[in-house]
Amino acid sequence: MMSPGTRQGEKVYADLKEAVLSGRYASDTELSIAAIAEDIGASGSPVRDGLHRLYGEGLLQMGPHRGFRVPSWSADALRDCYTWHGHLIRMAIKAIGPKALREPVAPEGWLTDYRSPDRIVATAERMFLTLTNKSSSNELAAAVANTGERLRTIRLFETKRWLDCGDELVSANVLARFEPGSRLLEALWNYHRRRIRAASMLSEALKSRSQS
């Protein structure tokens, strides 16, 4: 059973993580422990601990004076992250094998309101995580989960750039059910390649938001 202090620490961590992943703080924003603690009505210690945990997960960067800041995505860093995520997904699909898949990777995806950017992004994360979980590799699943969280804010910008992000997910579900071999591999690599090629544009869009 958790102590009251541990429960508070977990809640503060969860609230901080949600704030960072939802894009509440613009990229390059320096996070003040005192300001956050006052805002959420907590002491500085659990806030500091939560920020350290997010830094360890790659969701924050070290700022000046040993503080923390929200990461900014350079075009090269974003391109690298998309490429890494794409390779992880290819490894998962090859590990599963076409005969072992043969089912949608996000069964509830058909019912998702694809007009909502948040729902599109959530479905994408769920789809990729479901794929890697089927590979029976805990390391793959952990890597994809972490990379998906790091990409969450930029994926919201994807939905503004392309109106067919929801259609991409539906197509992947269909292929996972009926053609889970080379066709699914090709479709999901095209998904990543599209974003790799647009890394400069997406990076600039994120910078423009942080400056507005």
JSON list of C-alpha atoms in Angstrom, two decimals:
[
{"chain": "A", "resi": 1, "resn": "MET", "atom": "CA", "xyz": [0.00, 0.00, 0.00]},
{"chain": "A", "resi": 2, "resn": "MET", "atom": "CA", "xyz": [1.37, 3.40, -1.00]},
{"chain": "A", "resi": 3, "resn": "SER", "atom": "CA", "xyz": [2.09, 6.01, 1.63]},
{"chain": "A", "resi": 4, "resn": "PRO", "atom": "CA", "xyz": [0.32, 9.39, 1.25]},
{"chain": "A", "resi": 5, "resn": "GLY", "atom": "CA", "xyz": [3.61, 10.95, 0.15]},
{"chain": "A", "resi": 6, "resn": "THR", "atom": "CA", "xyz": [4.13, 8.32, -2.53]},
{"chain": "A", "resi": 7, "resn": "ARG", "atom": "CA", "xyz": [0.57, 8.72, -3.79]},
{"chain": "A", "resi": 8, "resn": "GLN", "atom": "CA", "xyz": [1.02, 12.47, -4.04]},
{"chain": "A", "resi": 9, "resn": "GLY", "atom": "CA", "xyz": [4.31, 12.01, -5.87]},
{"chain": "A", "resi": 10, "resn": "GLU", "atom": "CA", "xyz": [2.72, 9.67, -8.41]},
{"chain": "A", "resi": 11, "resn": "LYS", "atom": "CA", "xyz": [-0.17, 12.07, -8.98]},
{"chain": "A", "resi": 12, "resn": "VAL", "atom": "CA", "xyz": [2.17, 15.02, -9.47]},
{"chain": "A", "resi": 13, "resn": "TYR", "atom": "CA", "xyz": [4.26, 12.97, -11.89]},
{"chain": "A", "resi": 14, "resn": "ALA", "atom": "CA", "xyz": [1.17, 11.89, -13.85]},
{"chain": "A", "resi": 15, "resn": "ASP", "atom": "CA", "xyz": [-0.15, 15.47, -14.03]},
{"chain": "A", "resi": 16, "resn": "LEU", "atom": "CA", "xyz": [3.22, 16.79, -15.18]},
{"chain": "A", "resi": 17, "resn": "LYS", "atom": "CA", "xyz": [3.53, 14.09, -17.82]},
{"chain": "A", "resi": 18, "resn": "GLU", "atom": "CA", "xyz": [0.06, 14.82, -19.17]},
{"chain": "A", "resi": 19, "resn": "ALA", "atom": "CA", "xyz": [0.86, 18.54, -19.32]},
{"chain": "A", "resi": 20, "resn": "VAL", "atom": "CA", "xyz": [4.09, 17.94, -21.26]},
{"chain": "A", "resi": 21, "resn": "LEU", "atom": "CA", "xyz": [2.64, 15.36, -23.65]},
{"chain": "A", "resi": 22, "resn": "SER", "atom": "CA", "xyz": [-0.50, 17.37, -24.39]},
{"chain": "A", "resi": 23, "resn": "GLY", "atom": "CA", "xyz": [1.58, 20.32, -25.54]},
{"chain": "A", "resi": 24, "resn": "ARG", "atom": "CA", "xyz": [0.50, 22.62, -22.71]},
{"chain": "A", "resi": 25, "resn": "TYR", "atom": "CA", "xyz": [4.05, 23.94, -22.60]},
{"chain": "A", "resi": 26, "resn": "ALA", "atom": "CA", "xyz": [5.54, 25.16, -25.86]},
{"chain": "A", "resi": 27, "resn": "SER", "atom": "CA", "xyz": [8.87, 23.77, -27.01]},
{"chain": "A", "resi": 28, "resn": "ASP", "atom": "CA", "xyz": [11.91, 25.38, -25.39]},
{"chain": "A", "resi": 29, "resn": "THR", "atom": "CA", "xyz": [9.81, 26.52, -22.41]},
{"chain": "A", "resi": 30, "resn": "GLU", "atom": "CA", "xyz": [11.84, 26.55, -19.20]},
{"chain": "A", "resi": 31, "resn": "LEU", "atom": "CA", "xyz": [9.94, 24.91, -16.37]},
{"chain": "A", "resi": 32, "resn": "SER", "atom": "CA", "xyz": [10.02, 26.55, -12.96]},
{"chain": "A", "resi": 33, "resn": "ILE", "atom": "CA", "xyz": [9.66, 24.13, -10.07]},
{"chain": "A", "resi": 34, "resn": "ALA", "atom": "CA", "xyz": [8.31, 26.89, -7.82]},
{"chain": "A", "resi": 35, "resn": "ALA", "atom": "CA", "xyz": [5.76, 28.09, -10.40]},
{"chain": "A", "resi": 36, "resn": "ILE", "atom": "CA", "xyz": [4.53, 24.56, -11.14]},
{"chain": "A", "resi": 37, "resn": "ALA", "atom": "CA", "xyz": [4.29, 23.72, -7.44]},
{"chain": "A", "resi": 38, "resn": "GLU", "atom": "CA", "xyz": [2.21, 26.83, -6.80]},
{"chain": "A", "resi": 39, "resn": "ASP", "atom": "CA", "xyz": [0.02, 26.15, -9.83]},
{"chain": "A", "resi": 40, "resn": "ILE", "atom": "CA", "xyz": [-0.89, 22.59, -8.83]},
{"chain": "A", "resi": 41, "resn": "GLY", "atom": "CA", "xyz": [-0.86, 23.14, -5.07]},
{"chain": "A", "resi": 42, "resn": "ALA", "atom": "CA", "xyz": [2.03, 20.83, -4.27]},
{"chain": "A", "resi": 43, "resn": "SER", "atom": "CA", "xyz": [5.37, 21.20, -2.55]},
{"chain": "A", "resi": 44, "resn": "GLY", "atom": "CA", "xyz": [8.55, 21.52, -4.55]},
{"chain": "A", "resi": 45, "resn": "SER", "atom": "CA", "xyz": [9.94, 18.06, -3.78]},
{"chain": "A", "resi": 46, "resn": "PRO", "atom": "CA", "xyz": [7.40, 15.93, -5.71]},
{"chain": "A", "resi": 47, "resn": "VAL", "atom": "CA", "xyz": [7.51, 18.41, -8.60]},
{"chain": "A", "resi": 48, "resn": "ARG", "atom": "CA", "xyz": [11.29, 18.18, -8.73]},
{"chain": "A", "resi": 49, "resn": "ASP", "atom": "CA", "xyz": [11.15, 14.38, -8.55]},
{"chain": "A", "resi": 50, "resn": "GLY", "atom": "CA", "xyz": [8.53, 14.27, -11.32]},
{"chain": "A", "resi": 51, "resn": "LEU", "atom": "CA", "xyz": [10.60, 16.49, -13.60]},
{"chain": "A", "resi": 52, "resn": "HIS", "atom": "CA", "xyz": [13.65, 14.30, -13.03]},
{"chain": "A", "resi": 53, "resn": "ARG", "atom": "CA", "xyz": [11.60, 11.23, -14.02]},
{"chain": "A", "resi": 54, "resn": "LEU", "atom": "CA", "xyz": [10.40, 12.93, -17.21]},
{"chain": "A", "resi": 55, "resn": "TYR", "atom": "CA", "xyz": [13.99, 13.89, -18.01]},
{"chain": "A", "resi": 56, "resn": "GLY", "atom": "CA", "xyz": [15.00, 10.26, -17.58]},
{"chain": "A", "resi": 57, "resn": "GLU", "atom": "CA", "xyz": [12.28, 9.25, -20.05]},
{"chain": "A", "resi": 58, "resn": "GLY", "atom": "CA", "xyz": [13.58, 11.71, -22.63]},
{"chain": "A", "resi": 59, "resn": "LEU", "atom": "CA", "xyz": [10.46, 13.89, -22.37]},
{"chain": "A", "resi": 60, "resn": "LEU", "atom": "CA", "xyz": [12.37, 16.88, -20.97]},
{"chain": "A", "resi": 61, "resn": "GLN", "atom": "CA", "xyz": [15.82, 18.29, -21.55]},
{"chain": "A", "resi": 62, "resn": "MET", "atom": "CA", "xyz": [18.23, 19.86, -19.07]},
{"chain": "A", "resi": 63, "resn": "GLY", "atom": "CA", "xyz": [17.94, 23.61, -19.09]},
{"chain": "A", "resi": 64, "resn": "PRO", "atom": "CA", "xyz": [20.26, 26.31, -17.79]},
{"chain": "A", "resi": 65, "resn": "HIS", "atom": "CA", "xyz": [21.19, 26.36, -14.11]},
{"chain": "A", "resi": 66, "resn": "ARG", "atom": "CA", "xyz": [20.26, 22.67, -13.73]},
{"chain": "A", "resi": 67, "resn": "GLY", "atom": "CA", "xyz": [16.64, 23.36, -14.55]},
{"chain": "A", "resi": 68, "resn": "PHE", "atom": "CA", "xyz": [14.44, 21.63, -17.10]},
{"chain": "A", "resi": 69, "resn": "ARG", "atom": "CA", "xyz": [12.92, 22.69, -20.38]},
{"chain": "A", "resi": 70, "resn": "VAL", "atom": "CA", "xyz": [10.52, 21.26, -22.92]},
{"chain": "A", "resi": 71, "resn": "PRO", "atom": "CA", "xyz": [12.46, 19.77, -25.85]},
{"chain": "A", "resi": 72, "resn": "SER", "atom": "CA", "xyz": [12.61, 21.55, -29.16]},
{"chain": "A", "resi": 73, "resn": "TRP", "atom": "CA", "xyz": [12.73, 19.42, -32.29]},
{"chain": "A", "resi": 74, "resn": "SER", "atom": "CA", "xyz": [15.36, 20.29, -34.85]},
{"chain": "A", "resi": 75, "resn": "ALA", "atom": "CA", "xyz": [14.72, 18.87, -38.31]},
{"chain": "A", "resi": 76, "resn": "ASP", "atom": "CA", "xyz": [17.61, 16.43, -37.91]},
{"chain": "A", "resi": 77, "resn": "ALA", "atom": "CA", "xyz": [16.46, 15.23, -34.48]},
{"chain": "A", "resi": 78, "resn": "LEU", "atom": "CA", "xyz": [12.90, 14.75, -35.70]},
{"chain": "A", "resi": 79, "resn": "ARG", "atom": "CA", "xyz": [14.06, 12.93, -38.82]},
{"chain": "A", "resi": 80, "resn": "ASP", "atom": "CA", "xyz": [16.20, 10.66, -36.66]},
{"chain": "A", "resi": 81, "resn": "CYS", "atom": "CA", "xyz": [13.33, 9.90, -34.27]},
{"chain": "A", "resi": 82, "resn": "TYR", "atom": "CA", "xyz": [10.90, 9.07, -37.09]},
{"chain": "A", "resi": 83, "resn": "THR", "atom": "CA", "xyz": [13.50, 6.80, -38.67]},
{"chain": "A", "resi": 84, "resn": "TRP", "atom": "CA", "xyz": [14.14, 5.04, -35.37]},
{"chain": "A", "resi": 85, "resn": "HIS", "atom": "CA", "xyz": [10.40, 4.52, -34.80]},
{"chain": "A", "resi": 86, "resn": "GLY", "atom": "CA", "xyz": [10.01, 3.17, -38.33]},
{"chain": "A", "resi": 87, "resn": "HIS", "atom": "CA", "xyz": [12.81, 0.64, -37.83]},
{"chain": "A", "resi": 88, "resn": "LEU", "atom": "CA", "xyz": [11.28, -0.49, -34.53]},
{"chain": "A", "resi": 89, "resn": "ILE", "atom": "CA", "xyz": [7.94, -1.13, -36.23]},
{"chain": "A", "resi": 90, "resn": "ARG", "atom": "CA", "xyz": [9.60, -3.05, -39.07]},
{"chain": "A", "resi": 91, "resn": "MET", "atom": "CA", "xyz": [11.39, -5.22, -36.52]},
{"chain": "A", "resi": 92, "resn": "ALA", "atom": "CA", "xyz": [8.11, -5.90, -34.72]},
{"chain": "A", "resi": 93, "resn": "ILE", "atom": "CA", "xyz": [6.23, -6.89, -37.88]},
{"chain": "A", "resi": 94, "resn": "LYS", "atom": "CA", "xyz": [9.03, -9.20, -39.00]},
{"chain": "A", "resi": 95, "resn": "ALA", "atom": "CA", "xyz": [9.18, -10.78, -35.53]},
{"chain": "A", "resi": 96, "resn": "ILE", "atom": "CA", "xyz": [5.42, -11.42, -35.53]},
{"chain": "A", "resi": 97, "resn": "GLY", "atom": "CA", "xyz": [5.26, -12.98, -38.99]},
{"chain": "A", "resi": 98, "resn": "PRO", "atom": "CA", "xyz": [2.23, -12.63, -41.30]},
{"chain": "A", "resi": 99, "resn": "LYS", "atom": "CA", "xyz": [0.48, -15.80, -40.17]},
{"chain": "A", "resi": 100, "resn": "ALA", "atom": "CA", "xyz": [0.53, -14.75, -36.52]},
{"chain": "A", "resi": 101, "resn": "LEU", "atom": "CA", "xyz": [-1.06, -11.34, -37.13]},
{"chain": "A", "resi": 102, "resn": "ARG", "atom": "CA", "xyz": [-4.17, -11.57, -39.28]},
{"chain": "A", "resi": 103, "resn": "GLU", "atom": "CA", "xyz": [-6.22, -9.17, -37.18]},
{"chain": "A", "resi": 104, "resn": "PRO", "atom": "CA", "xyz": [-6.65, -5.41, -36.86]},
{"chain": "A", "resi": 105, "resn": "VAL", "atom": "CA", "xyz": [-3.99, -3.82, -34.71]},
{"chain": "A", "resi": 106, "resn": "ALA", "atom": "CA", "xyz": [-6.43, -1.25, -33.32]},
{"chain": "A", "resi": 107, "resn": "PRO", "atom": "CA", "xyz": [-9.83, -3.01, -33.44]},
{"chain": "A", "resi": 108, "resn": "GLU", "atom": "CA", "xyz": [-11.69, -0.02, -32.04]},
{"chain": "A", "resi": 109, "resn": "GLY", "atom": "CA", "xyz": [-10.06, 2.20, -34.66]},
{"chain": "A", "resi": 110, "resn": "TRP", "atom": "CA", "xyz": [-13.08, 1.96, -36.94]},
{"chain": "A", "resi": 111, "resn": "LEU", "atom": "CA", "xyz": [-15.13, 3.86, -34.36]},
{"chain": "A", "resi": 112, "resn": "THR", "atom": "CA", "xyz": [-12.59, 6.59, -33.67]},
{"chain": "A", "resi": 113, "resn": "ASP", "atom": "CA", "xyz": [-13.67, 10.14, -34.42]},
{"chain": "A", "resi": 114, "resn": "TYR", "atom": "CA", "xyz": [-10.90, 10.96, -36.86]},
{"chain": "A", "resi": 115, "resn": "ARG", "atom": "CA", "xyz": [-11.91, 14.61, -36.90]},
{"chain": "A", "resi": 116, "resn": "SER", "atom": "CA", "xyz": [-10.33, 14.95, -33.46]},
{"chain": "A", "resi": 117, "resn": "PRO", "atom": "CA", "xyz": [-6.53, 15.33, -33.56]},
{"chain": "A", "resi": 118, "resn": "ASP", "atom": "CA", "xyz": [-6.21, 13.96, -30.03]},
{"chain": "A", "resi": 119, "resn": "ARG", "atom": "CA", "xyz": [-8.07, 10.79, -30.98]},
{"chain": "A", "resi": 120, "resn": "ILE", "atom": "CA", "xyz": [-6.02, 10.30, -34.14]},
{"chain": "A", "resi": 121, "resn": "VAL", "atom": "CA", "xyz": [-2.79, 10.58, -32.17]},
{"chain": "A", "resi": 122, "resn": "ALA", "atom": "CA", "xyz": [-4.07, 8.24, -29.44]},
{"chain": "A", "resi": 123, "resn": "THR", "atom": "CA", "xyz": [-5.10, 5.67, -32.05]},
{"chain": "A", "resi": 124, "resn": "ALA", "atom": "CA", "xyz": [-1.67, 5.86, -33.73]},
{"chain": "A", "resi": 125, "resn": "GLU", "atom": "CA", "xyz": [0.11, 5.26, -30.42]},
{"chain": "A", "resi": 126, "resn": "ARG", "atom": "CA", "xyz": [-2.23, 2.39, -29.55]},
{"chain": "A", "resi": 127, "resn": "MET", "atom": "CA", "xyz": [-1.83, 0.80, -32.98]},
{"chain": "A", "resi": 128, "resn": "PHE", "atom": "CA", "xyz": [1.97, 0.82, -32.91]},
{"chain": "A", "resi": 129, "resn": "LEU", "atom": "CA", "xyz": [2.10, -0.39, -29.32]},
{"chain": "A", "resi": 130, "resn": "THR", "atom": "CA", "xyz": [-0.33, -3.23, -30.10]},
{"chain": "A", "resi": 131, "resn": "LEU", "atom": "CA", "xyz": [1.90, -4.29, -32.98]},
{"chain": "A", "resi": 132, "resn": "THR", "atom": "CA", "xyz": [5.02, -4.40, -30.85]},
{"chain": "A", "resi": 133, "resn": "ASN", "atom": "CA", "xyz": [3.24, -6.19, -28.00]},
{"chain": "A", "resi": 134, "resn": "LYS", "atom": "CA", "xyz": [2.38, -8.97, -30.45]},
{"chain": "A", "resi": 135, "resn": "SER", "atom": "CA", "xyz": [6.09, -9.41, -31.15]},
{"chain": "A", "resi": 136, "resn": "SER", "atom": "CA", "xyz": [6.53, -10.70, -27.56]},
{"chain": "A", "resi": 137, "resn": "SER", "atom": "CA", "xyz": [9.57, -8.43, -27.17]},
{"chain": "A", "resi": 138, "resn": "ASN", "atom": "CA", "xyz": [9.38, -6.33, -24.03]},
{"chain": "A", "resi": 139, "resn": "GLU", "atom": "CA", "xyz": [12.31, -4.23, -25.21]},
{"chain": "A", "resi": 140, "resn": "LEU", "atom": "CA", "xyz": [10.61, -3.39, -28.51]},
{"chain": "A", "resi": 141, "resn": "ALA", "atom": "CA", "xyz": [7.37, -2.52, -26.74]},
{"chain": "A", "resi": 142, "resn": "ALA", "atom": "CA", "xyz": [9.15, -0.27, -24.24]},
{"chain": "A", "resi": 143, "resn": "ALA", "atom": "CA", "xyz": [11.10, 1.51, -27.00]},
{"chain": "A", "resi": 144, "resn": "VAL", "atom": "CA", "xyz": [7.99, 2.10, -29.11]},
{"chain": "A", "resi": 145, "resn": "ALA", "atom": "CA", "xyz": [5.98, 3.33, -26.12]},
{"chain": "A", "resi": 146, "resn": "ASN", "atom": "CA", "xyz": [8.69, 5.83, -25.19]},
{"chain": "A", "resi": 147, "resn": "THR", "atom": "CA", "xyz": [9.24, 7.03, -28.76]},
{"chain": "A", "resi": 148, "resn": "GLY", "atom": "CA", "xyz": [5.49, 7.41, -29.25]},
{"chain": "A", "resi": 149, "resn": "GLU", "atom": "CA", "xyz": [5.26, 9.62, -26.17]},
{"chain": "A", "resi": 150, "resn": "ARG", "atom": "CA", "xyz": [8.15, 11.76, -27.35]},
{"chain": "A", "resi": 151, "resn": "LEU", "atom": "CA", "xyz": [6.47, 12.21, -30.73]},
{"chain": "A", "resi": 152, "resn": "ARG", "atom": "CA", "xyz": [3.00, 12.94, -29.36]},
{"chain": "A", "resi": 153, "resn": "THR", "atom": "CA", "xyz": [3.16, 16.73, -29.59]},
{"chain": "A", "resi": 154, "resn": "ILE", "atom": "CA", "xyz": [4.59, 16.67, -33.12]},
{"chain": "A", "resi": 155, "resn": "ARG", "atom": "CA", "xyz": [1.93, 14.15, -34.19]},
{"chain": "A", "resi": 156, "resn": "LEU", "atom": "CA", "xyz": [-0.68, 16.77, -33.36]},
{"chain": "A", "resi": 157, "resn": "PHE", "atom": "CA", "xyz": [1.01, 18.99, -35.93]},
{"chain": "A", "resi": 158, "resn": "GLU", "atom": "CA", "xyz": [0.86, 16.14, -38.45]},
{"chain": "A", "resi": 159, "resn": "THR", "atom": "CA", "xyz": [-2.95, 16.24, -38.30]},
{"chain": "A", "resi": 160, "resn": "LYS", "atom": "CA", "xyz": [-2.85, 19.92, -39.27]},
{"chain": "A", "resi": 161, "resn": "ARG", "atom": "CA", "xyz": [-0.49, 19.24, -42.16]},
{"chain": "A", "resi": 162, "resn": "TRP", "atom": "CA", "xyz": [-2.30, 16.21, -43.58]},
{"chain": "A", "resi": 163, "resn": "LEU", "atom": "CA", "xyz": [-6.04, 15.62, -43.56]},
{"chain": "A", "resi": 164, "resn": "ASP", "atom": "CA", "xyz": [-5.72, 11.88, -44.18]},
{"chain": "A", "resi": 165, "resn": "CYS", "atom": "CA", "xyz": [-3.89, 10.87, -40.99]},
{"chain": "A", "resi": 166, "resn": "GLY", "atom": "CA", "xyz": [-6.97, 8.95, -39.86]},
{"chain": "A", "resi": 167, "resn": "ASP", "atom": "CA", "xyz": [-7.23, 7.22, -43.23]},
{"chain": "A", "resi": 168, "resn": "GLU", "atom": "CA", "xyz": [-3.64, 6.01, -42.86]},
{"chain": "A", "resi": 169, "resn": "LEU", "atom": "CA", "xyz": [-4.58, 4.23, -39.64]},
{"chain": "A", "resi": 170, "resn": "VAL", "atom": "CA", "xyz": [-7.68, 2.63, -41.14]},
{"chain": "A", "resi": 171, "resn": "SER", "atom": "CA", "xyz": [-5.61, 1.36, -44.08]},
{"chain": "A", "resi": 172, "resn": "ALA", "atom": "CA", "xyz": [-3.04, -0.13, -41.71]},
{"chain": "A", "resi": 173, "resn": "ASN", "atom": "CA", "xyz": [-5.81, -1.95, -39.85]},
{"chain": "A", "resi": 174, "resn": "VAL", "atom": "CA", "xyz": [-7.17, -3.40, -43.08]},
{"chain": "A", "resi": 175, "resn": "LEU", "atom": "CA", "xyz": [-3.73, -4.57, -44.18]},
{"chain": "A", "resi": 176, "resn": "ALA", "atom": "CA", "xyz": [-3.01, -6.07, -40.75]},
{"chain": "A", "resi": 177, "resn": "ARG", "atom": "CA", "xyz": [-6.16, -8.13, -41.11]},
{"chain": "A", "resi": 178, "resn": "PHE", "atom": "CA", "xyz": [-5.94, -9.21, -44.73]},
{"chain": "A", "resi": 179, "resn": "GLU", "atom": "CA", "xyz": [-2.38, -8.62, -46.02]},
{"chain": "A", "resi": 180, "resn": "PRO", "atom": "CA", "xyz": [-0.12, -8.54, -42.95]},
{"chain": "A", "resi": 181, "resn": "GLY", "atom": "CA", "xyz": [3.11, -9.34, -44.79]},
{"chain": "A", "resi": 182, "resn": "SER", "atom": "CA", "xyz": [5.02, -7.18, -47.24]},
{"chain": "A", "resi": 183, "resn": "ARG", "atom": "CA", "xyz": [2.04, -4.91, -47.96]},
{"chain": "A", "resi": 184, "resn": "LEU", "atom": "CA", "xyz": [1.75, -3.90, -44.31]},
{"chain": "A", "resi": 185, "resn": "LEU", "atom": "CA", "xyz": [5.51, -3.40, -44.07]},
{"chain": "A", "resi": 186, "resn": "GLU", "atom": "CA", "xyz": [5.44, -1.19, -47.15]},
{"chain": "A", "resi": 187, "resn": "ALA", "atom": "CA", "xyz": [2.46, 0.85, -45.96]},
{"chain": "A", "resi": 188, "resn": "LEU", "atom": "CA", "xyz": [3.92, 1.56, -42.54]},
{"chain": "A", "resi": 189, "resn": "TRP", "atom": "CA", "xyz": [7.33, 2.41, -43.96]},
{"chain": "A", "resi": 190, "resn": "ASN", "atom": "CA", "xyz": [5.61, 4.84, -46.34]},
{"chain": "A", "resi": 191, "resn": "TYR", "atom": "CA", "xyz": [3.86, 6.29, -43.28]},
{"chain": "A", "resi": 192, "resn": "HIS", "atom": "CA", "xyz": [7.24, 6.98, -41.69]},
{"chain": "A", "resi": 193, "resn": "ARG", "atom": "CA", "xyz": [8.97, 8.07, -44.89]},
{"chain": "A", "resi": 194, "resn": "ARG", "atom": "CA", "xyz": [6.30, 10.72, -45.45]},
{"chain": "A", "resi": 195, "resn": "ARG", "atom": "CA", "xyz": [7.11, 12.20, -42.06]},
{"chain": "A", "resi": 196, "resn": "ILE", "atom": "CA", "xyz": [10.86, 11.87, -42.46]},
{"chain": "A", "resi": 197, "resn": "ARG", "atom": "CA", "xyz": [10.64, 13.93, -45.65]},
{"chain": "A", "resi": 198, "resn": "ALA", "atom": "CA", "xyz": [8.47, 16.55, -43.91]},
{"chain": "A", "resi": 199, "resn": "ALA", "atom": "CA", "xyz": [10.70, 16.84, -40.83]},
{"chain": "A", "resi": 200, "resn": "SER", "atom": "CA", "xyz": [11.92, 20.34, -41.71]},
{"chain": "A", "resi": 201, "resn": "MET", "atom": "CA", "xyz": [8.39, 21.64, -42.21]},
{"chain": "A", "resi": 202, "resn": "LEU", "atom": "CA", "xyz": [7.10, 20.07, -39.00]},
{"chain": "A", "resi": 203, "resn": "SER", "atom": "CA", "xyz": [10.07, 21.38, -37.03]},
{"chain": "A", "resi": 204, "resn": "GLU", "atom": "CA", "xyz": [9.44, 24.90, -38.30]},
{"chain": "A", "resi": 205, "resn": "ALA", "atom": "CA", "xyz": [5.73, 24.64, -37.44]},
{"chain": "A", "resi": 206, "resn": "LEU", "atom": "CA", "xyz": [6.62, 23.70, -33.88]},
{"chain": "A", "resi": 207, "resn": "LYS", "atom": "CA", "xyz": [9.07, 26.60, -33.60]},
{"chain": "A", "resi": 208, "resn": "SER", "atom": "CA", "xyz": [6.45, 29.03, -34.93]},
{"chain": "A", "resi": 209, "resn": "ARG", "atom": "CA", "xyz": [4.01, 27.90, -32.25]},
{"chain": "A", "resi": 210, "resn": "SER", "atom": "CA", "xyz": [6.56, 28.41, -29.49]},
{"chain": "A", "resi": 211, "resn": "GLN", "atom": "CA", "xyz": [7.28, 31.94, -30.71]},
{"chain": "A", "resi": 212, "resn": "SER", "atom": "CA", "xyz": [3.63, 32.99, -31.03]}
]
